[in-house]
């Protein structure tokens, strides 16, 4: 697949603070590529450099073969951007917001009206098209923000936390539409801290922390490599906890992580569950589940709060 975004040793500094510290990655045409990380990891800063709204401090960054330093206007014409913050015009209707955005791309009126109709239908907003932004729920506003980003039929759709604040029904509707767009060949850059969102949508992803890329790969491959097959959560205290910890650490193929009053046991194979069950009797204090991307995220970035 062709590389549509190419970054090498990318750096962004704000005075003495380094927000992005020498990261390298490629985004392939037609894939959904994820940037995952806690708050302050450098995800939004990276997307802002790609979108040519924040200058690169050092390193190489090209979008569709164009250098972000030399051809920002041409790059912006290729992008559809869904920002993290709600920047819809509250005094305009749903349809007027889309029409104003279409004018930024010097789009003929007839073509703009056609694309507005397509976007409204795709995101189930036709019945809301004459309402003002004030009248919309948070979920409707996010759907409109994604619809607006598609008006110019972008080569790359940049999504910065597209489902923040949405209830589960609204979130799944947005995911459904984004999966449809990916199936139509739209390249997507997804910046998120929702692990379930990344699992649902991303073909490949990187996990960032403190301006660095820690790992890169497919969601399944990263789970297999860093968390294994099964995870068991043991809620134990006192001598029972110490006995279980000693026995588990002695078993090959098991990795144990202590987090306050919980022992997280990671098993490389499905057989590991049997090993754990043999050592720890079944009770309401033992939870068995499959490993997931959140396990990878927390093991690599830590479980403490990051401001």
mmCIF file of C-alpha atoms in Angstrom:
data_model
loop_
_atom_site.group_PDB
_atom_site.id
_atom_site.type_symbol
_atom_site.label_atom_id
_atom_site.label_comp_id
_atom_site.label_asym_id
_atom_site.label_seq_id
_atom_site.Cartn_x
_atom_site.Cartn_y
_atom_site.Cartn_z
ATOM 1 C CA UNK A 1 0.000 0.000 0.000
ATOM 2 C CA UNK A 2 1.152 3.546 -0.739
ATOM 3 C CA UNK A 3 2.388 5.668 2.161
ATOM 4 C CA UNK A 4 0.288 8.838 2.401
ATOM 5 C CA UNK A 5 1.766 10.316 5.620
ATOM 6 C CA UNK A 6 5.478 9.952 6.276
ATOM 7 C CA UNK A 7 7.101 11.125 9.537
ATOM 8 C CA UNK A 8 10.736 10.710 10.507
ATOM 9 C CA UNK A 9 12.350 12.000 13.718
ATOM 10 C CA UNK A 10 9.463 14.433 14.159
ATOM 11 C CA UNK A 11 9.916 16.976 16.950
ATOM 12 C CA UNK A 12 7.669 19.688 18.363
ATOM 13 C CA UNK A 13 8.842 22.030 21.123
ATOM 14 C CA UNK A 14 7.078 24.826 22.951
ATOM 15 C CA UNK A 15 9.905 26.804 24.505
ATOM 16 C CA UNK A 16 11.735 24.416 26.827
ATOM 17 C CA UNK A 17 8.949 21.818 26.721
ATOM 18 C CA UNK A 18 9.186 18.996 24.166
ATOM 19 C CA UNK A 19 5.678 17.775 23.312
ATOM 20 C CA UNK A 20 6.767 15.372 20.546
ATOM 21 C CA UNK A 21 10.248 13.920 20.799
ATOM 22 C CA UNK A 22 11.648 12.373 17.623
ATOM 23 C CA UNK A 23 8.820 10.055 16.542
ATOM 24 C CA UNK A 24 8.711 8.149 13.233
ATOM 25 C CA UNK A 25 5.766 6.408 11.547
ATOM 26 C CA UNK A 26 4.032 5.891 8.198
ATOM 27 C CA UNK A 27 0.307 5.940 7.421
ATOM 28 C CA UNK A 28 -0.764 3.851 4.439
ATOM 29 C CA UNK A 29 -3.423 4.892 1.973
ATOM 30 C CA UNK A 30 -6.853 3.442 2.808
ATOM 31 C CA UNK A 31 -6.114 2.393 6.397
ATOM 32 C CA UNK A 32 -7.268 3.687 9.761
ATOM 33 C CA UNK A 33 -4.150 4.552 11.744
ATOM 34 C CA UNK A 34 -4.456 5.243 15.461
ATOM 35 C CA UNK A 35 -2.550 7.478 17.851
ATOM 36 C CA UNK A 36 -3.222 6.245 21.384
ATOM 37 C CA UNK A 37 -1.938 7.657 24.614
ATOM 38 C CA UNK A 38 -2.852 9.321 27.903
ATOM 39 C CA UNK A 39 -3.439 13.052 28.198
ATOM 40 C CA UNK A 40 -0.272 14.938 27.331
ATOM 41 C CA UNK A 41 1.222 12.097 25.305
ATOM 42 C CA UNK A 42 1.627 14.255 22.172
ATOM 43 C CA UNK A 43 -1.276 12.861 20.119
ATOM 44 C CA UNK A 44 -3.080 16.125 19.385
ATOM 45 C CA UNK A 45 0.212 17.936 18.787
ATOM 46 C CA UNK A 46 1.101 15.330 16.151
ATOM 47 C CA UNK A 47 -2.248 15.714 14.379
ATOM 48 C CA UNK A 48 -1.890 19.500 14.425
ATOM 49 C CA UNK A 49 1.472 19.232 12.657
ATOM 50 C CA UNK A 50 -0.031 16.907 10.049
ATOM 51 C CA UNK A 51 -2.918 19.341 9.542
ATOM 52 C CA UNK A 52 -0.432 22.220 9.099
ATOM 53 C CA UNK A 53 -1.836 24.286 11.962
ATOM 54 C CA UNK A 54 1.267 23.908 14.144
ATOM 55 C CA UNK A 55 4.759 24.239 12.640
ATOM 56 C CA UNK A 56 7.252 21.396 12.862
ATOM 57 C CA UNK A 57 10.264 22.132 15.068
ATOM 58 C CA UNK A 58 12.517 19.460 13.553
ATOM 59 C CA UNK A 59 12.360 16.292 11.500
ATOM 60 C CA UNK A 60 10.627 15.266 8.282
ATOM 61 C CA UNK A 61 6.854 15.247 7.688
ATOM 62 C CA UNK A 62 5.126 14.817 4.328
ATOM 63 C CA UNK A 63 1.443 14.357 3.443
ATOM 64 C CA UNK A 64 0.687 12.776 0.063
ATOM 65 C CA UNK A 65 4.268 13.565 -0.929
ATOM 66 C CA UNK A 66 3.967 17.254 0.043
ATOM 67 C CA UNK A 67 6.249 18.839 2.645
ATOM 68 C CA UNK A 68 4.239 20.437 5.472
ATOM 69 C CA UNK A 69 6.719 23.316 5.667
ATOM 70 C CA UNK A 70 6.551 24.275 2.006
ATOM 71 C CA UNK A 71 3.005 23.420 0.861
ATOM 72 C CA UNK A 72 0.569 23.775 3.769
ATOM 73 C CA UNK A 73 -2.288 25.150 1.626
ATOM 74 C CA UNK A 74 -2.200 22.212 -0.760
ATOM 75 C CA UNK A 75 -2.094 19.779 2.156
ATOM 76 C CA UNK A 76 -5.051 21.427 3.918
ATOM 77 C CA UNK A 77 -7.092 20.992 0.726
ATOM 78 C CA UNK A 78 -6.517 17.217 0.992
ATOM 79 C CA UNK A 79 -7.672 16.926 4.592
ATOM 80 C CA UNK A 80 -10.941 16.669 6.440
ATOM 81 C CA UNK A 81 -10.473 17.568 10.097
ATOM 82 C CA UNK A 82 -12.713 16.683 13.037
ATOM 83 C CA UNK A 83 -11.253 18.607 16.007
ATOM 84 C CA UNK A 84 -11.527 17.585 19.623
ATOM 85 C CA UNK A 85 -13.253 20.852 20.561
ATOM 86 C CA UNK A 86 -16.704 21.772 19.291
ATOM 87 C CA UNK A 87 -16.112 24.641 16.837
ATOM 88 C CA UNK A 88 -19.463 24.590 15.035
ATOM 89 C CA UNK A 89 -21.095 28.014 14.555
ATOM 90 C CA UNK A 90 -23.909 28.095 17.127
ATOM 91 C CA UNK A 91 -25.844 30.836 15.304
ATOM 92 C CA UNK A 92 -26.174 28.857 12.078
ATOM 93 C CA UNK A 93 -28.293 25.844 11.222
ATOM 94 C CA UNK A 94 -26.901 22.379 10.620
ATOM 95 C CA UNK A 95 -27.104 22.847 6.853
ATOM 96 C CA UNK A 96 -25.611 26.354 6.979
ATOM 97 C CA UNK A 97 -22.609 25.070 8.948
ATOM 98 C CA UNK A 98 -21.891 22.609 6.160
ATOM 99 C CA UNK A 99 -22.440 25.224 3.442
ATOM 100 C CA UNK A 100 -20.009 27.681 5.055
ATOM 101 C CA UNK A 101 -17.375 24.967 5.364
ATOM 102 C CA UNK A 102 -17.809 24.014 1.694
ATOM 103 C CA UNK A 103 -17.059 27.612 0.696
ATOM 104 C CA UNK A 104 -13.580 27.309 2.228
ATOM 105 C CA UNK A 105 -12.767 24.881 -0.595
ATOM 106 C CA UNK A 106 -14.133 27.161 -3.343
ATOM 107 C CA UNK A 107 -16.733 24.523 -4.190
ATOM 108 C CA UNK A 108 -19.414 25.319 -6.811
ATOM 109 C CA UNK A 109 -22.792 25.771 -5.125
ATOM 110 C CA UNK A 110 -24.511 22.891 -6.923
ATOM 111 C CA UNK A 111 -21.714 20.483 -5.977
ATOM 112 C CA UNK A 112 -21.716 21.755 -2.379
ATOM 113 C CA UNK A 113 -25.470 21.185 -2.075
ATOM 114 C CA UNK A 114 -25.081 17.661 -3.438
ATOM 115 C CA UNK A 115 -22.350 16.799 -0.944
ATOM 116 C CA UNK A 116 -24.225 18.386 1.932
ATOM 117 C CA UNK A 117 -27.227 16.175 1.160
ATOM 118 C CA UNK A 118 -24.962 13.099 1.023
ATOM 119 C CA UNK A 119 -23.326 13.904 4.369
ATOM 120 C CA UNK A 120 -26.635 14.661 6.091
ATOM 121 C CA UNK A 121 -28.077 11.376 4.885
ATOM 122 C CA UNK A 122 -24.998 9.352 5.828
ATOM 123 C CA UNK A 123 -25.020 10.654 9.405
ATOM 124 C CA UNK A 124 -28.814 10.598 9.766
ATOM 125 C CA UNK A 125 -29.123 14.374 10.119
ATOM 126 C CA UNK A 126 -31.609 15.210 7.360
ATOM 127 C CA UNK A 127 -34.431 15.789 9.837
ATOM 128 C CA UNK A 128 -32.181 18.165 11.829
ATOM 129 C CA UNK A 129 -30.777 20.167 8.911
ATOM 130 C CA UNK A 130 -32.685 23.395 9.672
ATOM 131 C CA UNK A 131 -32.105 23.365 13.429
ATOM 132 C CA UNK A 132 -29.490 25.605 14.994
ATOM 133 C CA UNK A 133 -26.502 24.129 16.796
ATOM 134 C CA UNK A 134 -27.944 25.254 20.132
ATOM 135 C CA UNK A 135 -30.765 22.724 19.697
ATOM 136 C CA UNK A 136 -28.495 19.711 19.118
ATOM 137 C CA UNK A 137 -27.374 17.104 21.620
ATOM 138 C CA UNK A 138 -23.674 16.367 22.086
ATOM 139 C CA UNK A 139 -24.015 13.225 19.942
ATOM 140 C CA UNK A 140 -25.651 15.122 17.073
ATOM 141 C CA UNK A 141 -22.932 17.785 17.206
ATOM 142 C CA UNK A 142 -20.191 15.163 16.915
ATOM 143 C CA UNK A 143 -21.953 13.491 13.996
ATOM 144 C CA UNK A 144 -22.238 16.890 12.313
ATOM 145 C CA UNK A 145 -18.541 17.581 12.936
ATOM 146 C CA UNK A 146 -17.600 14.337 11.153
ATOM 147 C CA UNK A 147 -20.075 15.068 8.327
ATOM 148 C CA UNK A 148 -18.513 18.513 7.900
ATOM 149 C CA UNK A 149 -15.047 16.990 7.625
ATOM 150 C CA UNK A 150 -16.201 14.949 4.621
ATOM 151 C CA UNK A 151 -17.634 17.807 2.532
ATOM 152 C CA UNK A 152 -14.470 18.200 0.453
ATOM 153 C CA UNK A 153 -14.123 14.414 -0.035
ATOM 154 C CA UNK A 154 -10.728 14.427 1.686
ATOM 155 C CA UNK A 155 -7.914 12.022 1.008
ATOM 156 C CA UNK A 156 -7.290 11.849 4.763
ATOM 157 C CA UNK A 157 -9.836 12.276 7.535
ATOM 158 C CA UNK A 158 -8.163 13.463 10.750
ATOM 159 C CA UNK A 159 -10.220 12.555 13.825
ATOM 160 C CA UNK A 160 -9.172 13.985 17.188
ATOM 161 C CA UNK A 161 -11.162 12.239 19.943
ATOM 162 C CA UNK A 162 -14.285 12.010 17.713
ATOM 163 C CA UNK A 163 -16.558 10.360 20.299
ATOM 164 C CA UNK A 164 -15.562 12.144 23.501
ATOM 165 C CA UNK A 165 -18.609 12.741 25.675
ATOM 166 C CA UNK A 166 -20.962 10.519 23.687
ATOM 167 C CA UNK A 167 -23.282 7.940 25.172
ATOM 168 C CA UNK A 168 -22.786 4.312 24.037
ATOM 169 C CA UNK A 169 -25.520 4.427 21.371
ATOM 170 C CA UNK A 170 -24.158 7.608 19.760
ATOM 171 C CA UNK A 171 -20.591 6.312 19.961
ATOM 172 C CA UNK A 172 -21.467 3.074 18.179
ATOM 173 C CA UNK A 173 -23.326 4.987 15.445
ATOM 174 C CA UNK A 174 -20.237 7.119 14.775
ATOM 175 C CA UNK A 175 -18.081 3.966 14.716
ATOM 176 C CA UNK A 176 -20.468 2.381 12.227
ATOM 177 C CA UNK A 177 -20.171 5.367 9.889
ATOM 178 C CA UNK A 178 -16.388 5.486 10.226
ATOM 179 C CA UNK A 179 -16.119 1.767 9.405
ATOM 180 C CA UNK A 180 -18.221 2.438 6.324
ATOM 181 C CA UNK A 181 -15.887 5.254 5.260
ATOM 182 C CA UNK A 182 -12.845 3.046 5.756
ATOM 183 C CA UNK A 183 -14.522 0.440 3.560
ATOM 184 C CA UNK A 184 -14.911 3.132 0.893
ATOM 185 C CA UNK A 185 -11.142 3.692 0.908
ATOM 186 C CA UNK A 186 -10.963 6.846 3.050
ATOM 187 C CA UNK A 187 -7.657 7.072 4.930
ATOM 188 C CA UNK A 188 -8.226 7.949 8.584
ATOM 189 C CA UNK A 189 -5.940 9.188 11.331
ATOM 190 C CA UNK A 190 -7.643 8.519 14.657
ATOM 191 C CA UNK A 191 -6.406 10.216 17.817
ATOM 192 C CA UNK A 192 -8.089 8.622 20.846
ATOM 193 C CA UNK A 193 -7.720 7.391 24.392
ATOM 194 C CA UNK A 194 -10.654 4.973 24.080
ATOM 195 C CA UNK A 195 -9.165 1.505 23.765
ATOM 196 C CA UNK A 196 -12.431 -0.011 22.537
ATOM 197 C CA UNK A 197 -12.613 2.646 19.822
ATOM 198 C CA UNK A 198 -9.105 1.858 18.616
ATOM 199 C CA UNK A 199 -9.848 -1.884 18.606
ATOM 200 C CA UNK A 200 -13.018 -1.384 16.568
ATOM 201 C CA UNK A 201 -11.551 0.979 13.984
ATOM 202 C CA UNK A 202 -7.759 0.813 13.674
ATOM 203 C CA UNK A 203 -5.860 -1.345 11.193
ATOM 204 C CA UNK A 204 -2.611 -0.277 12.863
ATOM 205 C CA UNK A 205 -1.766 2.030 15.734
ATOM 206 C CA UNK A 206 0.982 3.465 17.881
ATOM 207 C CA UNK A 207 0.872 4.016 21.630
ATOM 208 C CA UNK A 208 2.455 7.314 22.655
ATOM 209 C CA UNK A 209 3.671 8.415 26.073
ATOM 210 C CA UNK A 210 5.406 11.653 27.020
ATOM 211 C CA UNK A 211 6.126 12.545 23.408
ATOM 212 C CA UNK A 212 7.556 9.142 22.424
ATOM 213 C CA UNK A 213 6.167 6.164 20.510
ATOM 214 C CA UNK A 214 6.344 3.094 22.730
ATOM 215 C CA UNK A 215 5.016 0.432 20.320
ATOM 216 C CA UNK A 216 3.481 0.115 16.859
ATOM 217 C CA UNK A 217 1.417 -2.664 15.290
ATOM 218 C CA UNK A 218 -2.049 -4.086 14.773
ATOM 219 C CA UNK A 219 -4.318 -4.208 17.844
ATOM 220 C CA UNK A 220 -4.299 -8.026 17.891
ATOM 221 C CA UNK A 221 -0.522 -8.265 17.541
ATOM 222 C CA UNK A 222 0.089 -5.761 20.334
ATOM 223 C CA UNK A 223 -2.277 -7.593 22.685
ATOM 224 C CA UNK A 224 -0.587 -10.911 21.911
ATOM 225 C CA UNK A 225 2.907 -9.499 22.436
ATOM 226 C CA UNK A 226 2.378 -7.386 25.546
ATOM 227 C CA UNK A 227 -0.583 -8.925 27.381
ATOM 228 C CA UNK A 228 -0.921 -12.468 26.116
ATOM 229 C CA UNK A 229 -4.102 -14.493 25.808
ATOM 230 C CA UNK A 230 -5.818 -14.467 29.207
ATOM 231 C CA UNK A 231 -5.908 -12.035 32.122
ATOM 232 C CA UNK A 232 -6.973 -12.996 35.633
ATOM 233 C CA UNK A 233 -7.730 -10.375 38.260
ATOM 234 C CA UNK A 234 -7.205 -11.629 41.815
ATOM 235 C CA UNK A 235 -8.711 -9.585 44.642
ATOM 236 C CA UNK A 236 -6.748 -11.026 47.554
ATOM 237 C CA UNK A 237 -5.339 -9.743 50.835
ATOM 238 C CA UNK A 238 -2.930 -10.786 53.563
ATOM 239 C CA UNK A 239 -1.379 -14.266 53.676
ATOM 240 C CA UNK A 240 -3.669 -15.508 50.913
ATOM 241 C CA UNK A 241 -2.338 -12.819 48.576
ATOM 242 C CA UNK A 242 1.306 -13.520 49.448
ATOM 243 C CA UNK A 243 0.849 -17.263 48.952
ATOM 244 C CA UNK A 244 -0.814 -16.779 45.556
ATOM 245 C CA UNK A 245 1.860 -14.288 44.465
ATOM 246 C CA UNK A 246 4.703 -16.672 45.339
ATOM 247 C CA UNK A 247 3.093 -19.594 43.520
ATOM 248 C CA UNK A 248 2.126 -17.601 40.421
ATOM 249 C CA UNK A 249 5.548 -16.010 39.961
ATOM 250 C CA UNK A 250 7.113 -19.483 39.996
ATOM 251 C CA UNK A 251 5.017 -20.677 37.055
ATOM 252 C CA UNK A 252 6.514 -20.226 33.543
ATOM 253 C CA UNK A 253 4.318 -18.409 31.022
ATOM 254 C CA UNK A 254 2.652 -16.222 33.660
ATOM 255 C CA UNK A 255 3.403 -12.561 34.374
ATOM 256 C CA UNK A 256 2.101 -10.923 37.546
ATOM 257 C CA UNK A 257 1.474 -7.210 38.096
ATOM 258 C CA UNK A 258 0.607 -5.853 41.534
ATOM 259 C CA UNK A 259 -1.768 -2.874 41.621
ATOM 260 C CA UNK A 260 -2.870 -1.980 45.161
ATOM 261 C CA UNK A 261 -5.157 -4.832 46.314
ATOM 262 C CA UNK A 262 -5.381 -6.514 42.882
ATOM 263 C CA UNK A 263 -3.010 -8.997 41.263
ATOM 264 C CA UNK A 264 -3.201 -8.963 37.464
ATOM 265 C CA UNK A 265 -1.966 -12.268 36.050
ATOM 266 C CA UNK A 266 -1.184 -12.373 32.308
ATOM 267 C CA UNK A 267 -1.132 -15.795 30.657
ATOM 268 C CA UNK A 268 0.567 -16.306 27.282
ATOM 269 C CA UNK A 269 -1.689 -19.195 26.261
ATOM 270 C CA UNK A 270 -5.188 -20.428 27.038
ATOM 271 C CA UNK A 271 -3.546 -23.182 29.101
ATOM 272 C CA UNK A 272 -2.422 -20.483 31.500
ATOM 273 C CA UNK A 273 -5.964 -20.163 32.780
ATOM 274 C CA UNK A 274 -5.886 -23.780 33.928
ATOM 275 C CA UNK A 275 -2.575 -23.143 35.686
ATOM 276 C CA UNK A 276 -4.049 -20.186 37.548
ATOM 277 C CA UNK A 277 -7.245 -22.060 38.442
ATOM 278 C CA UNK A 278 -5.099 -24.828 39.897
ATOM 279 C CA UNK A 279 -3.285 -22.382 42.161
ATOM 280 C CA UNK A 280 -6.179 -20.080 43.093
ATOM 281 C CA UNK A 281 -9.569 -21.571 44.011
ATOM 282 C CA UNK A 282 -12.649 -20.196 42.228
ATOM 283 C CA UNK A 283 -14.368 -17.435 44.182
ATOM 284 C CA UNK A 284 -16.064 -14.094 43.706
ATOM 285 C CA UNK A 285 -12.603 -12.527 44.159
ATOM 286 C CA UNK A 286 -11.239 -14.060 40.946
ATOM 287 C CA UNK A 287 -12.159 -12.622 37.510
ATOM 288 C CA UNK A 288 -11.165 -14.395 34.281
ATOM 289 C CA UNK A 289 -11.232 -12.537 30.934
ATOM 290 C CA UNK A 290 -9.465 -12.255 27.579
ATOM 291 C CA UNK A 291 -6.565 -9.825 27.297
ATOM 292 C CA UNK A 292 -7.356 -6.600 25.473
ATOM 293 C CA UNK A 293 -5.788 -3.386 24.241
ATOM 294 C CA UNK A 294 -6.453 -1.609 27.524
ATOM 295 C CA UNK A 295 -4.175 -4.118 29.257
ATOM 296 C CA UNK A 296 -1.412 -3.235 26.785
ATOM 297 C CA UNK A 297 -2.020 0.482 27.244
ATOM 298 C CA UNK A 298 -1.892 0.343 31.046
ATOM 299 C CA UNK A 299 1.111 -1.967 31.188
ATOM 300 C CA UNK A 300 3.119 0.339 28.911
ATOM 301 C CA UNK A 301 2.008 3.768 30.153
ATOM 302 C CA UNK A 302 1.296 3.007 33.792
ATOM 303 C CA UNK A 303 -1.873 3.087 35.867
ATOM 304 C CA UNK A 304 -1.313 6.424 37.605
ATOM 305 C CA UNK A 305 -3.097 9.602 36.535
ATOM 306 C CA UNK A 306 -1.234 11.736 34.001
ATOM 307 C CA UNK A 307 -1.915 15.492 33.891
#
